[in-house]
Amino acid sequence: MKLFSYKKTQKKNVKILYILPSHYDDDGYPYHFWKGLLPSNTLVCMRALTQKLINEKKLDEKFEVHVEIKDEFVQSIDVDKTVNESKKRNEILIVGLVGVQTNMFARASDLAIMFRKYQVPVIIGGFHVSGVMKLFGPDVPDLKFLMDNGVSLVCGEVEGDGVLATILNDAINNRLQPYYMIPKSPDIQDAPIPVADPEYLKHFMQPMCTIDTSRGCPFNCSFCTIINVQGRKIRCRSAEKILQVIEQNYDNGFFSYFFTDDNMSRSPIWKELFMGLIELKQKGKKIRFMMQIDTQSWKIPDFVRMASEAGCYLVFIGMESINPQNLVLMGKTQNKTSEYAEMVESWHRAGILVHVGYIVGMPCDTPQSIIHDVRLLKTEVKVDEASFFIMTPIPGSKDHKERLERGEKISDDCNHYDSCHETFPHPNFKIGELKKSWLKAWSLFYSKDNIIDILLRCPPEQYWNAFWLTLWNRYSTLLSNHPMSMGFLRKKRRKERRPTMEIESISAFLHRRMKDFINQVKVIMQVFYEYQEIWLLTRKQLKEKRESLASAYSYLQEIRTCLTQILQSNQYTQFVSQEYEQIIQKTNELLLQLSQTSGQMNRKIQRRLEQQLSGLKEQINSFKSCVPNIENLIRFDSLVKKKIICSYEEIMIKSVAHRRKINRWWIGLKHDLSIGRFRWKNMFYIPEVLFFEIFTGLRFAISAVRMK
Ligand code: B12
Ligand code: SF4
């Protein structure tokens, strides 16, 4: 369906093209994907606002104005082609680069200059320009460069009366000002709410709609730009209008939402909105949504319960750190670390998954403390999903301003402000070490053991959501990308490279793409196999087995925490030997618990389990006489993981044992082939392997896609 089509008319046509620019990777290629993860809220908001002006005839009536959108993450932007098409149609082209965050600013500037070469009027808006101009005014070199090249900049939100109409009429009549400073944050009560656009949403893996029900935040975190750009007073849209659009979207087949408010729990309309969604559900129109909230919101009366009834399946919480000192230094004093576990538990009880944002490189962080804190996040706080960000002094934040005032060195490449790069020297980390710690945090959290633990203990009704979310994070991080700014299947164009880097020869580019392809296939295969095993172990239908495995995994986590404490203490004091005794004791308890659960299984499993476990008791107790040095502790860890947990899993779930046997066969075959050895034994297994791979692979793929 085409939402906006051209009419034959006497008036001159004007095309307003809103583009969400991408950003560059470290090799200078813009990020493009075949399918994206999240659609852009700013892009659809800007189109809805402009369409309203067109409908209300607020734009110069001498022209016939049309509006189009393009998201560079998932759609290609060919500047020459776009300009030539407009020329052929004899229409005036106006380009708006929208929602430009700091990490997108370099790409946005390059696109702007490309369009300016054809004299196309270009306007840039979004958080980078707004944040910088609010704190430093327009006299900043990067911004001046653009204005000198005829690009117009917009600082602030444009919903206010006449604001966008003025800018667009100036653009249509070729009289754009170098910049527009919007003095007041507008009331958004009556701002148009974008309706779902199937043409745009088809570029994403799942058709999810976005709505910002409110803007502004009452808190005062020093690393955040919201306070300076959108203000501390909360302004909201009309709940009634939002509900009307949601119902209309439902009737058109769209029922999944991301409410992009920075803090939905402080939105004055949350109750009215949730009540409306509950009523829609009673009418059979079931909506599902995720939202961002703060760490205190679980205490708001009725908030958690109503969110669950209204269809919330995931909350994103800005936890940022588990070190209280860090939180005080960053002004995030509303976060109470001692309450984190209770908070997560309260959301879980309501059947809602908890995803936290976590910053590494806060003032008190060190490489060791990050490892320690991530362990706590897994074992004590028990969140279902975590996104890690490298501490970044984003322009527009108090942190950025203060660093500049103190004369500290910060990166001058905006493209690096994506929370995945080091942008300032941290006193506790050598250069490059912060990035390593950040990667370590991802790999520790998304380790296979923790993913199994998450899937075993998450609310059962959210099993498939947790499954796909963790899978996405694992897949993105294996490809060294941030899951939030990542899509499925990367695209690159040879000639589309950052102007500061040379265009590669065809052969060099083909070589790069071949390497990318092989890496992509490898990662997809790795994730497929890993998750097949994870699914075999954690499937929802194995209710009793899941429960006993869940407690085995939580024991394993506890034992590992003790082991880490011993390893970190580095000296064998009285305390260490007590801890050591404690883990041996805990492991014995684990054995006892596992053999008790065997009573619920069939006789054969029970017998095998008893045989396996009785031999282990002696081995565990033999550790009592060993010194708790590093080698012994590692041996102990491997005994618990391999001999107790793995064999328990294999005895309980036959298909897991089978999967692992075939994995070993593949590894053996690969090894044999690498050294040029041929074994007849390998051939005999081929029919069994093929049958298993096809049968289990298909069963897994169908279950994961149907999510049943
Ligand atoms: C939802 C969200 C996301 C989502 C989706 C974003 C999307 N594509 O919709 C996800 C999860 C993917 C995401 C990821 C990231 N985000 Co984010 N995100 C947001 C959030 C919460 C809401 C965005 C939104 O919908 N705003 C509402 C729209 C309507 O407002 P707006 O974009 O400012 O647009 C208005 C004006 O700026 C102006 N305007 C904008 N463009 C134009 C263009 C023209 C021509 C004109 C005239 C006017 C104009 O008019 C608009 C209407 O008033 C914002 C915070 C916020 N409150 O906005 C952070 C925010 C934008 N994100 C931020 C950051 C840092 C990131 C990440 C780098 C990582 C991270 N730390 O979260 C990644 C980067 C991903 C990427 N490269 O795209 C920062 C950006 C700061 C900066 N200077 O760069 C923000 C401000 C949050 C913060 N705490 O500081 N984000
Ligand atoms: S980080 Fe979150 S809580 Fe803190 S000021 Fe920004 S939006 Fe508000």
PDB file of C-alpha atoms in Angstrom, residues 387-568:
ATOM      1  CA  SER A 387      23.081  -4.135  27.479  1.00  0.00           C
ATOM      2  CA  PHE A 388      26.537  -2.797  28.178  1.00  0.00           C
ATOM      3  CA  PHE A 389      27.662   0.678  27.177  1.00  0.00           C
ATOM      4  CA  ILE A 390      31.095   2.235  27.450  1.00  0.00           C
ATOM      5  CA  MET A 391      30.895   5.417  29.496  1.00  0.00           C
ATOM      6  CA  THR A 392      30.683   8.250  26.947  1.00  0.00           C
ATOM      7  CA  PRO A 393      30.620  11.997  27.601  1.00  0.00           C
ATOM      8  CA  ILE A 394      27.820  12.707  25.128  1.00  0.00           C
ATOM      9  CA  PRO A 395      27.594  16.300  23.895  1.00  0.00           C
ATOM     10  CA  GLY A 396      24.655  17.907  25.641  1.00  0.00           C
ATOM     11  CA  SER A 397      25.332  16.162  28.934  1.00  0.00           C
ATOM     12  CA  LYS A 398      26.690  17.751  32.122  1.00  0.00           C
ATOM     13  CA  ASP A 399      29.551  15.279  31.988  1.00  0.00           C
ATOM     14  CA  HIS A 400      30.671  16.455  28.540  1.00  0.00           C
ATOM     15  CA  LYS A 401      30.485  20.117  29.512  1.00  0.00           C
ATOM     16  CA  GLU A 402      32.458  19.627  32.729  1.00  0.00           C
ATOM     17  CA  ARG A 403      35.191  17.618  31.017  1.00  0.00           C
ATOM     18  CA  LEU A 404      35.660  20.381  28.447  1.00  0.00           C
ATOM     19  CA  GLU A 405      35.699  23.029  31.180  1.00  0.00           C
ATOM     20  CA  ARG A 406      38.365  21.083  33.048  1.00  0.00           C
ATOM     21  CA  GLY A 407      40.392  20.940  29.827  1.00  0.00           C
ATOM     22  CA  GLU A 408      40.324  17.121  29.694  1.00  0.00           C
ATOM     23  CA  LYS A 409      41.069  15.318  26.474  1.00  0.00           C
ATOM     24  CA  ILE A 410      38.049  13.757  24.739  1.00  0.00           C
ATOM     25  CA  SER A 411      37.689  12.209  21.292  1.00  0.00           C
ATOM     26  CA  ASP A 412      36.914  14.704  18.521  1.00  0.00           C
ATOM     27  CA  ASP A 413      35.425  12.023  16.239  1.00  0.00           C
ATOM     28  CA  CYS A 414      31.655  12.156  16.722  1.00  0.00           C
ATOM     29  CA  ASN A 415      31.312   8.760  15.056  1.00  0.00           C
ATOM     30  CA  HIS A 416      32.907   7.235  18.169  1.00  0.00           C
ATOM     31  CA  TYR A 417      30.165   8.465  20.503  1.00  0.00           C
ATOM     32  CA  ASP A 418      28.130   5.285  20.091  1.00  0.00           C
ATOM     33  CA  SER A 419      28.899   3.810  23.548  1.00  0.00           C
ATOM     34  CA  CYS A 420      31.094   1.157  21.896  1.00  0.00           C
ATOM     35  CA  HIS A 421      34.313   3.217  21.727  1.00  0.00           C
ATOM     36  CA  GLU A 422      36.661   4.747  24.256  1.00  0.00           C
ATOM     37  CA  THR A 423      36.250   8.507  24.012  1.00  0.00           C
ATOM     38  CA  PHE A 424      38.262   9.701  27.024  1.00  0.00           C
ATOM     39  CA  PRO A 425      41.269   8.460  28.994  1.00  0.00           C
ATOM     40  CA  HIS A 426      40.071   6.680  32.158  1.00  0.00           C
ATOM     41  CA  PRO A 427      42.545   6.841  35.067  1.00  0.00           C
ATOM     42  CA  ASN A 428      41.895   3.183  36.038  1.00  0.00           C
ATOM     43  CA  PHE A 429      42.324   1.717  32.545  1.00  0.00           C
ATOM     44  CA  LYS A 430      45.198   1.645  30.074  1.00  0.00           C
ATOM     45  CA  ILE A 431      44.288   2.668  26.506  1.00  0.00           C
ATOM     46  CA  GLY A 432      42.254  -0.153  24.963  1.00  0.00           C
ATOM     47  CA  GLU A 433      41.575  -1.818  28.301  1.00  0.00           C
ATOM     48  CA  LEU A 434      38.156  -0.260  28.786  1.00  0.00           C
ATOM     49  CA  LYS A 435      36.975  -1.631  25.453  1.00  0.00           C
ATOM     50  CA  LYS A 436      38.342  -5.049  26.404  1.00  0.00           C
ATOM     51  CA  SER A 437      36.462  -4.936  29.710  1.00  0.00           C
ATOM     52  CA  TRP A 438      33.317  -3.957  27.854  1.00  0.00           C
ATOM     53  CA  LEU A 439      33.666  -6.936  25.497  1.00  0.00           C
ATOM     54  CA  LYS A 440      34.389  -9.155  28.502  1.00  0.00           C
ATOM     55  CA  ALA A 441      31.195  -7.931  30.173  1.00  0.00           C
ATOM     56  CA  TRP A 442      29.164  -8.999  27.118  1.00  0.00           C
ATOM     57  CA  SER A 443      30.831 -12.399  26.895  1.00  0.00           C
ATOM     58  CA  LEU A 444      30.466 -13.078  30.622  1.00  0.00           C
ATOM     59  CA  PHE A 445      26.822 -12.160  30.671  1.00  0.00           C
ATOM     60  CA  TYR A 446      25.919 -13.997  27.467  1.00  0.00           C
ATOM     61  CA  SER A 447      27.865 -17.129  28.350  1.00  0.00           C
ATOM     62  CA  LYS A 448      26.054 -20.376  27.584  1.00  0.00           C
ATOM     63  CA  ASP A 449      25.624 -21.178  31.279  1.00  0.00           C
ATOM     64  CA  ASN A 450      24.034 -17.841  32.033  1.00  0.00           C
ATOM     65  CA  ILE A 451      21.705 -18.048  29.035  1.00  0.00           C
ATOM     66  CA  ILE A 452      20.551 -21.476  30.244  1.00  0.00           C
ATOM     67  CA  ASP A 453      20.106 -20.070  33.740  1.00  0.00           C
ATOM     68  CA  ILE A 454      18.057 -17.134  32.375  1.00  0.00           C
ATOM     69  CA  LEU A 455      15.795 -19.387  30.305  1.00  0.00           C
ATOM     70  CA  LEU A 456      15.261 -21.818  33.165  1.00  0.00           C
ATOM     71  CA  ARG A 457      14.194 -19.207  35.686  1.00  0.00           C
ATOM     72  CA  CYS A 458      12.389 -16.625  33.507  1.00  0.00           C
ATOM     73  CA  PRO A 459       8.593 -16.379  33.740  1.00  0.00           C
ATOM     74  CA  PRO A 460       7.462 -19.399  31.624  1.00  0.00           C
ATOM     75  CA  GLU A 461       5.054 -17.300  29.534  1.00  0.00           C
ATOM     76  CA  GLN A 462       8.062 -15.188  28.462  1.00  0.00           C
ATOM     77  CA  TYR A 463      10.240 -18.153  27.477  1.00  0.00           C
ATOM     78  CA  TRP A 464      10.309 -17.389  23.755  1.00  0.00           C
ATOM     79  CA  ASN A 465      10.799 -13.649  24.229  1.00  0.00           C
ATOM     80  CA  ALA A 466      13.782 -14.323  26.495  1.00  0.00           C
ATOM     81  CA  PHE A 467      15.036 -16.950  24.046  1.00  0.00           C
ATOM     82  CA  TRP A 468      15.028 -14.578  21.062  1.00  0.00           C
ATOM     83  CA  LEU A 469      16.357 -11.600  23.001  1.00  0.00           C
ATOM     84  CA  THR A 470      19.354 -13.504  24.360  1.00  0.00           C
ATOM     85  CA  LEU A 471      19.916 -15.088  20.945  1.00  0.00           C
ATOM     86  CA  TRP A 472      19.940 -11.660  19.299  1.00  0.00           C
ATOM     87  CA  ASN A 473      22.453 -10.339  21.821  1.00  0.00           C
ATOM     88  CA  ARG A 474      24.689 -13.381  21.427  1.00  0.00           C
ATOM     89  CA  TYR A 475      24.554 -13.128  17.617  1.00  0.00           C
ATOM     90  CA  SER A 476      25.313  -9.372  17.587  1.00  0.00           C
ATOM     91  CA  THR A 477      28.187  -9.560  20.030  1.00  0.00           C
ATOM     92  CA  LEU A 478      29.783 -12.489  18.210  1.00  0.00           C
ATOM     93  CA  LEU A 479      29.806 -10.172  15.184  1.00  0.00           C
ATOM     94  CA  SER A 480      31.310  -7.410  17.396  1.00  0.00           C
ATOM     95  CA  ASN A 481      28.257  -5.178  17.067  1.00  0.00           C
ATOM     96  CA  HIS A 482      26.063  -3.522  19.651  1.00  0.00           C
ATOM     97  CA  PRO A 483      22.716  -5.377  19.635  1.00  0.00           C
ATOM     98  CA  MET A 484      20.789  -2.103  19.822  1.00  0.00           C
ATOM     99  CA  SER A 485      22.272  -0.591  16.693  1.00  0.00           C
ATOM    100  CA  MET A 486      22.463  -3.834  14.765  1.00  0.00           C
ATOM    101  CA  GLY A 487      20.327  -5.466  12.085  1.00  0.00           C
ATOM    102  CA  PHE A 488      20.243  -8.781  10.238  1.00  0.00           C
ATOM    103  CA  LEU A 489      22.654  -9.345   7.329  1.00  0.00           C
ATOM    104  CA  ARG A 490      25.044  -6.477   6.814  1.00  0.00           C
ATOM    105  CA  LYS A 491      25.263  -4.725   3.446  1.00  0.00           C
ATOM    106  CA  LYS A 492      28.190  -2.638   2.221  1.00  0.00           C
ATOM    107  CA  ARG A 493      28.688  -0.595  -0.922  1.00  0.00           C
ATOM    108  CA  ARG A 494      32.230  -0.145  -2.223  1.00  0.00           C
ATOM    109  CA  LYS A 495      31.949   3.488  -3.207  1.00  0.00           C
ATOM    110  CA  GLU A 496      30.092   4.494  -0.075  1.00  0.00           C
ATOM    111  CA  ARG A 497      33.008   5.072   2.276  1.00  0.00           C
ATOM    112  CA  ARG A 498      33.817   7.780   4.784  1.00  0.00           C
ATOM    113  CA  PRO A 499      35.448  10.595   2.787  1.00  0.00           C
ATOM    114  CA  THR A 500      38.467  10.479   5.104  1.00  0.00           C
ATOM    115  CA  MET A 501      39.169   6.917   3.849  1.00  0.00           C
ATOM    116  CA  GLU A 502      40.201   5.741   0.411  1.00  0.00           C
ATOM    117  CA  ILE A 503      37.762   3.853  -1.838  1.00  0.00           C
ATOM    118  CA  GLU A 504      39.018   0.272  -2.064  1.00  0.00           C
ATOM    119  CA  SER A 505      39.881  -1.501  -5.295  1.00  0.00           C
ATOM    120  CA  ILE A 506      37.297  -4.019  -6.540  1.00  0.00           C
ATOM    121  CA  SER A 507      39.518  -6.974  -5.537  1.00  0.00           C
ATOM    122  CA  ALA A 508      40.206  -5.598  -2.032  1.00  0.00           C
ATOM    123  CA  PHE A 509      36.495  -4.957  -1.556  1.00  0.00           C
ATOM    124  CA  LEU A 510      35.535  -8.444  -2.797  1.00  0.00           C
ATOM    125  CA  HIS A 511      38.076  -9.932  -0.420  1.00  0.00           C
ATOM    126  CA  ARG A 512      36.564  -7.932   2.464  1.00  0.00           C
ATOM    127  CA  ARG A 513      33.028  -9.040   1.538  1.00  0.00           C
ATOM    128  CA  MET A 514      34.121 -12.668   1.244  1.00  0.00           C
ATOM    129  CA  LYS A 515      35.612 -12.503   4.746  1.00  0.00           C
ATOM    130  CA  ASP A 516      32.422 -10.859   6.024  1.00  0.00           C
ATOM    131  CA  PHE A 517      30.345 -13.596   4.411  1.00  0.00           C
ATOM    132  CA  ILE A 518      32.384 -16.434   5.900  1.00  0.00           C
ATOM    133  CA  ASN A 519      32.295 -14.808   9.322  1.00  0.00           C
ATOM    134  CA  GLN A 520      28.530 -14.267   9.061  1.00  0.00           C
ATOM    135  CA  VAL A 521      27.901 -17.916   8.102  1.00  0.00           C
ATOM    136  CA  LYS A 522      30.182 -19.132  10.910  1.00  0.00           C
ATOM    137  CA  VAL A 523      28.373 -17.017  13.499  1.00  0.00           C
ATOM    138  CA  ILE A 524      24.934 -18.096  12.269  1.00  0.00           C
ATOM    139  CA  MET A 525      25.994 -21.770  12.463  1.00  0.00           C
ATOM    140  CA  GLN A 526      27.527 -21.291  15.914  1.00  0.00           C
ATOM    141  CA  VAL A 527      24.395 -19.625  17.256  1.00  0.00           C
ATOM    142  CA  PHE A 528      22.160 -22.243  15.630  1.00  0.00           C
ATOM    143  CA  TYR A 529      24.027 -25.128  17.284  1.00  0.00           C
ATOM    144  CA  GLU A 530      24.419 -23.416  20.646  1.00  0.00           C
ATOM    145  CA  TYR A 531      20.765 -22.489  20.806  1.00  0.00           C
ATOM    146  CA  GLN A 532      19.617 -25.890  19.644  1.00  0.00           C
ATOM    147  CA  GLU A 533      21.322 -27.410  22.675  1.00  0.00           C
ATOM    148  CA  ILE A 534      20.034 -24.633  24.941  1.00  0.00           C
ATOM    149  CA  TRP A 535      16.498 -25.252  23.671  1.00  0.00           C
ATOM    150  CA  LEU A 536      16.780 -29.017  24.199  1.00  0.00           C
ATOM    151  CA  LEU A 537      17.777 -28.310  27.794  1.00  0.00           C
ATOM    152  CA  THR A 538      15.331 -25.597  28.719  1.00  0.00           C
ATOM    153  CA  ARG A 539      12.191 -26.334  26.719  1.00  0.00           C
ATOM    154  CA  LYS A 540       9.001 -25.197  28.372  1.00  0.00           C
ATOM    155  CA  GLN A 541       7.331 -28.617  28.195  1.00  0.00           C
ATOM    156  CA  LEU A 542       9.976 -30.232  30.418  1.00  0.00           C
ATOM    157  CA  LYS A 543       8.375 -28.649  33.493  1.00  0.00           C
ATOM    158  CA  GLU A 544       9.788 -30.846  36.344  1.00  0.00           C
ATOM    159  CA  LYS A 545      13.148 -31.282  34.654  1.00  0.00           C
ATOM    160  CA  ARG A 546      13.360 -27.511  34.143  1.00  0.00           C
ATOM    161  CA  GLU A 547      12.763 -26.900  37.830  1.00  0.00           C
ATOM    162  CA  SER A 548      15.461 -29.283  39.006  1.00  0.00           C
ATOM    163  CA  LEU A 549      17.895 -28.018  36.379  1.00  0.00           C
ATOM    164  CA  ALA A 550      17.127 -24.432  37.376  1.00  0.00           C
ATOM    165  CA  SER A 551      18.123 -25.133  40.948  1.00  0.00           C
ATOM    166  CA  ALA A 552      21.239 -27.010  39.771  1.00  0.00           C
ATOM    167  CA  TYR A 553      22.245 -23.967  37.744  1.00  0.00           C
ATOM    168  CA  SER A 554      21.648 -21.588  40.575  1.00  0.00           C
ATOM    169  CA  TYR A 555      23.842 -23.838  42.774  1.00  0.00           C
ATOM    170  CA  LEU A 556      26.492 -23.794  40.081  1.00  0.00           C
ATOM    171  CA  GLN A 557      26.410 -19.982  40.053  1.00  0.00           C
ATOM    172  CA  GLU A 558      26.762 -19.872  43.845  1.00  0.00           C
ATOM    173  CA  ILE A 559      29.664 -22.286  43.789  1.00  0.00           C
ATOM    174  CA  ARG A 560      31.336 -20.234  41.073  1.00  0.00           C
ATOM    175  CA  THR A 561      30.891 -17.030  43.078  1.00  0.00           C
ATOM    176  CA  CYS A 562      32.646 -18.677  46.031  1.00  0.00           C
ATOM    177  CA  LEU A 563      35.418 -19.922  43.757  1.00  0.00           C
ATOM    178  CA  THR A 564      35.925 -16.458  42.290  1.00  0.00           C
ATOM    179  CA  GLN A 565      36.092 -14.937  45.749  1.00  0.00           C
ATOM    180  CA  ILE A 566      38.788 -17.406  46.714  1.00  0.00           C
ATOM    181  CA  LEU A 567      40.717 -16.814  43.487  1.00  0.00           C
ATOM    182  CA  GLN A 568      40.478 -13.052  43.921  1.00  0.00           C
TER     183      GLN A 568
END
